[in-house]
Amino acid sequence: MGFLSILSFAHALARERVRPGDVAVDATMGNGRDTLFLAGLVGEGGRVYAFDVQEAALANTRERLAAAGVPASRCSLLLRDHAELAEALPAEEHGRVAAVLFNLGYLPGGDRSVVTTPASTLQALDAGLAALRPGGVLCAVVYPGHPGGAEEAAAVEAWAAALEQARYQAMTYRFLNQRSAPPYVVAAEKRN
């Protein structure tokens, strides 16, 4: 068996923690792959909150969910910046979230000039971490290969490295012998 791909690794971390009936967050909806994945994990009694700033992302995600037979009631698709996660997530969900997934950069197949930025991403990471329950995980797939991506990746990595060790575990998962700037995972687990 080979190594897991970057996205498969992030999904494996979420799969270990999310159970039917749980709450999960897709902080960067994109084309809905992570939203669909999380919707499958939380099941009928669970809830996924998914964020994106582009209407195309919401439309693509709605189509993907419908094609998979996922009821619209299971997912809240929010046309909002991930930096607004703390305000957009209902108060009763704070401290209950099992997993938060980020897939940073731009919408695949969309407008490449609309990208996540370090300032909004760091705000969203803080909010996502605060929303986690003990044992919950936050995974950010960073893409240093596009304009601005290396700066964002460095900011995310520095953010994770500065987390208080008594409360969080933080790690990276990356391939070292691939193209010059391959994507990688930065993840944090809430201990208590």
PDB file of N, CA and C in Angstrom, residues 5-7 9-10 102-104 139-145 149-158 160 171-176 178-187:
ATOM      1  N   SER A   5      -2.691  10.171  -0.656  1.00  0.00           N
ATOM      2  CA  SER A   5      -2.559  11.477  -1.293  1.00  0.00           C
ATOM      3  C   SER A   5      -2.811  12.551  -0.242  1.00  0.00           C
ATOM      4  N   ILE A   6      -2.483  13.774  -0.584  1.00  0.00           N
ATOM      5  CA  ILE A   6      -2.672  14.886   0.355  1.00  0.00           C
ATOM      6  C   ILE A   6      -4.137  14.993   0.780  1.00  0.00           C
ATOM      7  N   LEU A   7      -5.063  15.002  -0.184  1.00  0.00           N
ATOM      8  CA  LEU A   7      -6.490  15.117   0.161  1.00  0.00           C
ATOM      9  C   LEU A   7      -6.979  13.890   0.909  1.00  0.00           C
ATOM     10  N   PHE A   9      -5.271  12.038   2.896  1.00  0.00           N
ATOM     11  CA  PHE A   9      -4.765  12.112   4.268  1.00  0.00           C
ATOM     12  C   PHE A   9      -5.651  13.022   5.120  1.00  0.00           C
ATOM     13  N   ALA A  10      -6.005  14.191   4.586  1.00  0.00           N
ATOM     14  CA  ALA A  10      -6.902  15.107   5.314  1.00  0.00           C
ATOM     15  C   ALA A  10      -8.235  14.417   5.590  1.00  0.00           C
ATOM     16  N   PHE A 102     -10.168  22.802   5.322  1.00  0.00           N
ATOM     17  CA  PHE A 102      -9.829  23.928   4.461  1.00  0.00           C
ATOM     18  C   PHE A 102      -9.097  23.377   3.246  1.00  0.00           C
ATOM     19  N   ASN A 103      -9.421  23.867   2.082  1.00  0.00           N
ATOM     20  CA  ASN A 103      -8.705  23.567   0.853  1.00  0.00           C
ATOM     21  C   ASN A 103      -8.405  24.937   0.250  1.00  0.00           C
ATOM     22  N   LEU A 104      -7.251  25.481   0.565  1.00  0.00           N
ATOM     23  CA  LEU A 104      -6.942  26.879   0.286  1.00  0.00           C
ATOM     24  C   LEU A 104      -6.583  27.121  -1.172  1.00  0.00           C
ATOM     25  N   CYS A 139      -8.020  20.526   9.458  1.00  0.00           N
ATOM     26  CA  CYS A 139      -7.048  20.220   8.402  1.00  0.00           C
ATOM     27  C   CYS A 139      -7.086  21.305   7.348  1.00  0.00           C
ATOM     28  N   ALA A 140      -5.918  21.842   7.040  1.00  0.00           N
ATOM     29  CA  ALA A 140      -5.797  22.843   5.983  1.00  0.00           C
ATOM     30  C   ALA A 140      -4.861  22.297   4.908  1.00  0.00           C
ATOM     31  N   VAL A 141      -5.396  22.136   3.700  1.00  0.00           N
ATOM     32  CA  VAL A 141      -4.550  21.783   2.562  1.00  0.00           C
ATOM     33  C   VAL A 141      -4.096  23.106   1.953  1.00  0.00           C
ATOM     34  N   VAL A 142      -2.770  23.300   1.958  1.00  0.00           N
ATOM     35  CA  VAL A 142      -2.202  24.551   1.454  1.00  0.00           C
ATOM     36  C   VAL A 142      -1.542  24.300   0.105  1.00  0.00           C
ATOM     37  N   TYR A 143      -1.599  25.314  -0.740  1.00  0.00           N
ATOM     38  CA  TYR A 143      -1.074  25.232  -2.108  1.00  0.00           C
ATOM     39  C   TYR A 143      -0.057  26.345  -2.322  1.00  0.00           C
ATOM     40  N   PRO A 144       1.209  26.093  -2.034  1.00  0.00           N
ATOM     41  CA  PRO A 144       2.210  27.155  -2.165  1.00  0.00           C
ATOM     42  C   PRO A 144       2.605  27.484  -3.600  1.00  0.00           C
ATOM     43  N   GLY A 145       2.107  26.752  -4.588  1.00  0.00           N
ATOM     44  CA  GLY A 145       2.545  26.925  -5.970  1.00  0.00           C
ATOM     45  C   GLY A 145       1.881  28.026  -6.770  1.00  0.00           C
ATOM     46  N   GLY A 149       0.342  31.913  -2.758  1.00  0.00           N
ATOM     47  CA  GLY A 149       0.170  30.651  -2.044  1.00  0.00           C
ATOM     48  C   GLY A 149       1.287  30.331  -1.075  1.00  0.00           C
ATOM     49  N   ALA A 150       2.522  30.649  -1.434  1.00  0.00           N
ATOM     50  CA  ALA A 150       3.653  30.362  -0.543  1.00  0.00           C
ATOM     51  C   ALA A 150       3.555  31.184   0.734  1.00  0.00           C
ATOM     52  N   GLU A 151       3.142  32.432   0.610  1.00  0.00           N
ATOM     53  CA  GLU A 151       2.981  33.286   1.787  1.00  0.00           C
ATOM     54  C   GLU A 151       1.862  32.761   2.688  1.00  0.00           C
ATOM     55  N   GLU A 152       0.758  32.344   2.059  1.00  0.00           N
ATOM     56  CA  GLU A 152      -0.342  31.804   2.854  1.00  0.00           C
ATOM     57  C   GLU A 152       0.071  30.508   3.540  1.00  0.00           C
ATOM     58  N   ALA A 153       0.756  29.631   2.818  1.00  0.00           N
ATOM     59  CA  ALA A 153       1.205  28.366   3.399  1.00  0.00           C
ATOM     60  C   ALA A 153       2.128  28.622   4.590  1.00  0.00           C
ATOM     61  N   ALA A 154       3.047  29.556   4.439  1.00  0.00           N
ATOM     62  CA  ALA A 154       3.963  29.879   5.534  1.00  0.00           C
ATOM     63  C   ALA A 154       3.202  30.424   6.738  1.00  0.00           C
ATOM     64  N   ALA A 155       2.203  31.250   6.489  1.00  0.00           N
ATOM     65  CA  ALA A 155       1.401  31.808   7.591  1.00  0.00           C
ATOM     66  C   ALA A 155       0.628  30.714   8.311  1.00  0.00           C
ATOM     67  N   VAL A 156       0.058  29.779   7.569  1.00  0.00           N
ATOM     68  CA  VAL A 156      -0.694  28.673   8.176  1.00  0.00           C
ATOM     69  C   VAL A 156       0.242  27.790   8.993  1.00  0.00           C
ATOM     70  N   GLU A 157       1.392  27.503   8.448  1.00  0.00           N
ATOM     71  CA  GLU A 157       2.353  26.667   9.166  1.00  0.00           C
ATOM     72  C   GLU A 157       2.823  27.353  10.449  1.00  0.00           C
ATOM     73  N   ALA A 158       3.112  28.647  10.378  1.00  0.00           N
ATOM     74  CA  ALA A 158       3.532  29.396  11.564  1.00  0.00           C
ATOM     75  C   ALA A 158       2.413  29.430  12.603  1.00  0.00           C
ATOM     76  N   ALA A 160       0.100  27.143  13.089  1.00  0.00           N
ATOM     77  CA  ALA A 160       0.023  25.824  13.721  1.00  0.00           C
ATOM     78  C   ALA A 160       1.193  25.592  14.672  1.00  0.00           C
ATOM     79  N   MET A 171       0.632  19.227  13.174  1.00  0.00           N
ATOM     80  CA  MET A 171       1.542  18.475  12.326  1.00  0.00           C
ATOM     81  C   MET A 171       1.395  18.885  10.869  1.00  0.00           C
ATOM     82  N   THR A 172       2.365  18.453  10.065  1.00  0.00           N
ATOM     83  CA  THR A 172       2.273  18.619   8.620  1.00  0.00           C
ATOM     84  C   THR A 172       2.426  17.247   7.978  1.00  0.00           C
ATOM     85  N   TYR A 173       1.857  17.127   6.790  1.00  0.00           N
ATOM     86  CA  TYR A 173       1.999  15.913   5.973  1.00  0.00           C
ATOM     87  C   TYR A 173       2.299  16.401   4.575  1.00  0.00           C
ATOM     88  N   ARG A 174       3.494  16.035   4.076  1.00  0.00           N
ATOM     89  CA  ARG A 174       3.888  16.525   2.758  1.00  0.00           C
ATOM     90  C   ARG A 174       4.825  15.538   2.084  1.00  0.00           C
ATOM     91  N   PHE A 175       4.836  15.613   0.778  1.00  0.00           N
ATOM     92  CA  PHE A 175       5.769  14.832  -0.027  1.00  0.00           C
ATOM     93  C   PHE A 175       6.968  15.716  -0.338  1.00  0.00           C
ATOM     94  N   LEU A 176       8.156  15.180  -0.143  1.00  0.00           N
ATOM     95  CA  LEU A 176       9.366  15.987  -0.270  1.00  0.00           C
ATOM     96  C   LEU A 176      10.015  15.932  -1.639  1.00  0.00           C
ATOM     97  N   GLN A 178       8.470  15.826  -4.770  1.00  0.00           N
ATOM     98  CA  GLN A 178       7.583  16.137  -5.881  1.00  0.00           C
ATOM     99  C   GLN A 178       7.933  17.500  -6.455  1.00  0.00           C
ATOM    100  N   ARG A 179       7.095  17.974  -7.370  1.00  0.00           N
ATOM    101  CA  ARG A 179       7.370  19.256  -8.036  1.00  0.00           C
ATOM    102  C   ARG A 179       7.810  20.319  -7.036  1.00  0.00           C
ATOM    103  N   SER A 180       8.215  21.439  -7.515  1.00  0.00           N
ATOM    104  CA  SER A 180       8.879  22.442  -6.676  1.00  0.00           C
ATOM    105  C   SER A 180       8.034  22.979  -5.526  1.00  0.00           C
ATOM    106  N   ALA A 181       6.741  23.030  -5.650  1.00  0.00           N
ATOM    107  CA  ALA A 181       5.901  23.580  -4.569  1.00  0.00           C
ATOM    108  C   ALA A 181       4.611  22.763  -4.451  1.00  0.00           C
ATOM    109  N   PRO A 182       4.698  21.487  -4.052  1.00  0.00           N
ATOM    110  CA  PRO A 182       3.495  20.657  -3.976  1.00  0.00           C
ATOM    111  C   PRO A 182       2.607  21.065  -2.800  1.00  0.00           C
ATOM    112  N   PRO A 183       1.307  20.782  -2.891  1.00  0.00           N
ATOM    113  CA  PRO A 183       0.417  21.049  -1.765  1.00  0.00           C
ATOM    114  C   PRO A 183       0.768  20.129  -0.596  1.00  0.00           C
ATOM    115  N   TYR A 184       0.369  20.551   0.591  1.00  0.00           N
ATOM    116  CA  TYR A 184       0.566  19.713   1.778  1.00  0.00           C
ATOM    117  C   TYR A 184      -0.493  20.041   2.816  1.00  0.00           C
ATOM    118  N   VAL A 185      -0.565  19.197   3.841  1.00  0.00           N
ATOM    119  CA  VAL A 185      -1.569  19.342   4.890  1.00  0.00           C
ATOM    120  C   VAL A 185      -0.914  19.924   6.148  1.00  0.00           C
ATOM    121  N   VAL A 186      -1.582  20.886   6.736  1.00  0.00           N
ATOM    122  CA  VAL A 186      -1.263  21.356   8.084  1.00  0.00           C
ATOM    123  C   VAL A 186      -2.504  21.024   8.913  1.00  0.00           C
ATOM    124  N   ALA A 187      -2.315  20.274   9.981  1.00  0.00           N
ATOM    125  CA  ALA A 187      -3.458  19.825  10.785  1.00  0.00           C
ATOM    126  C   ALA A 187      -3.230  20.109  12.255  1.00  0.00           C
TER     127      ALA A 187
END
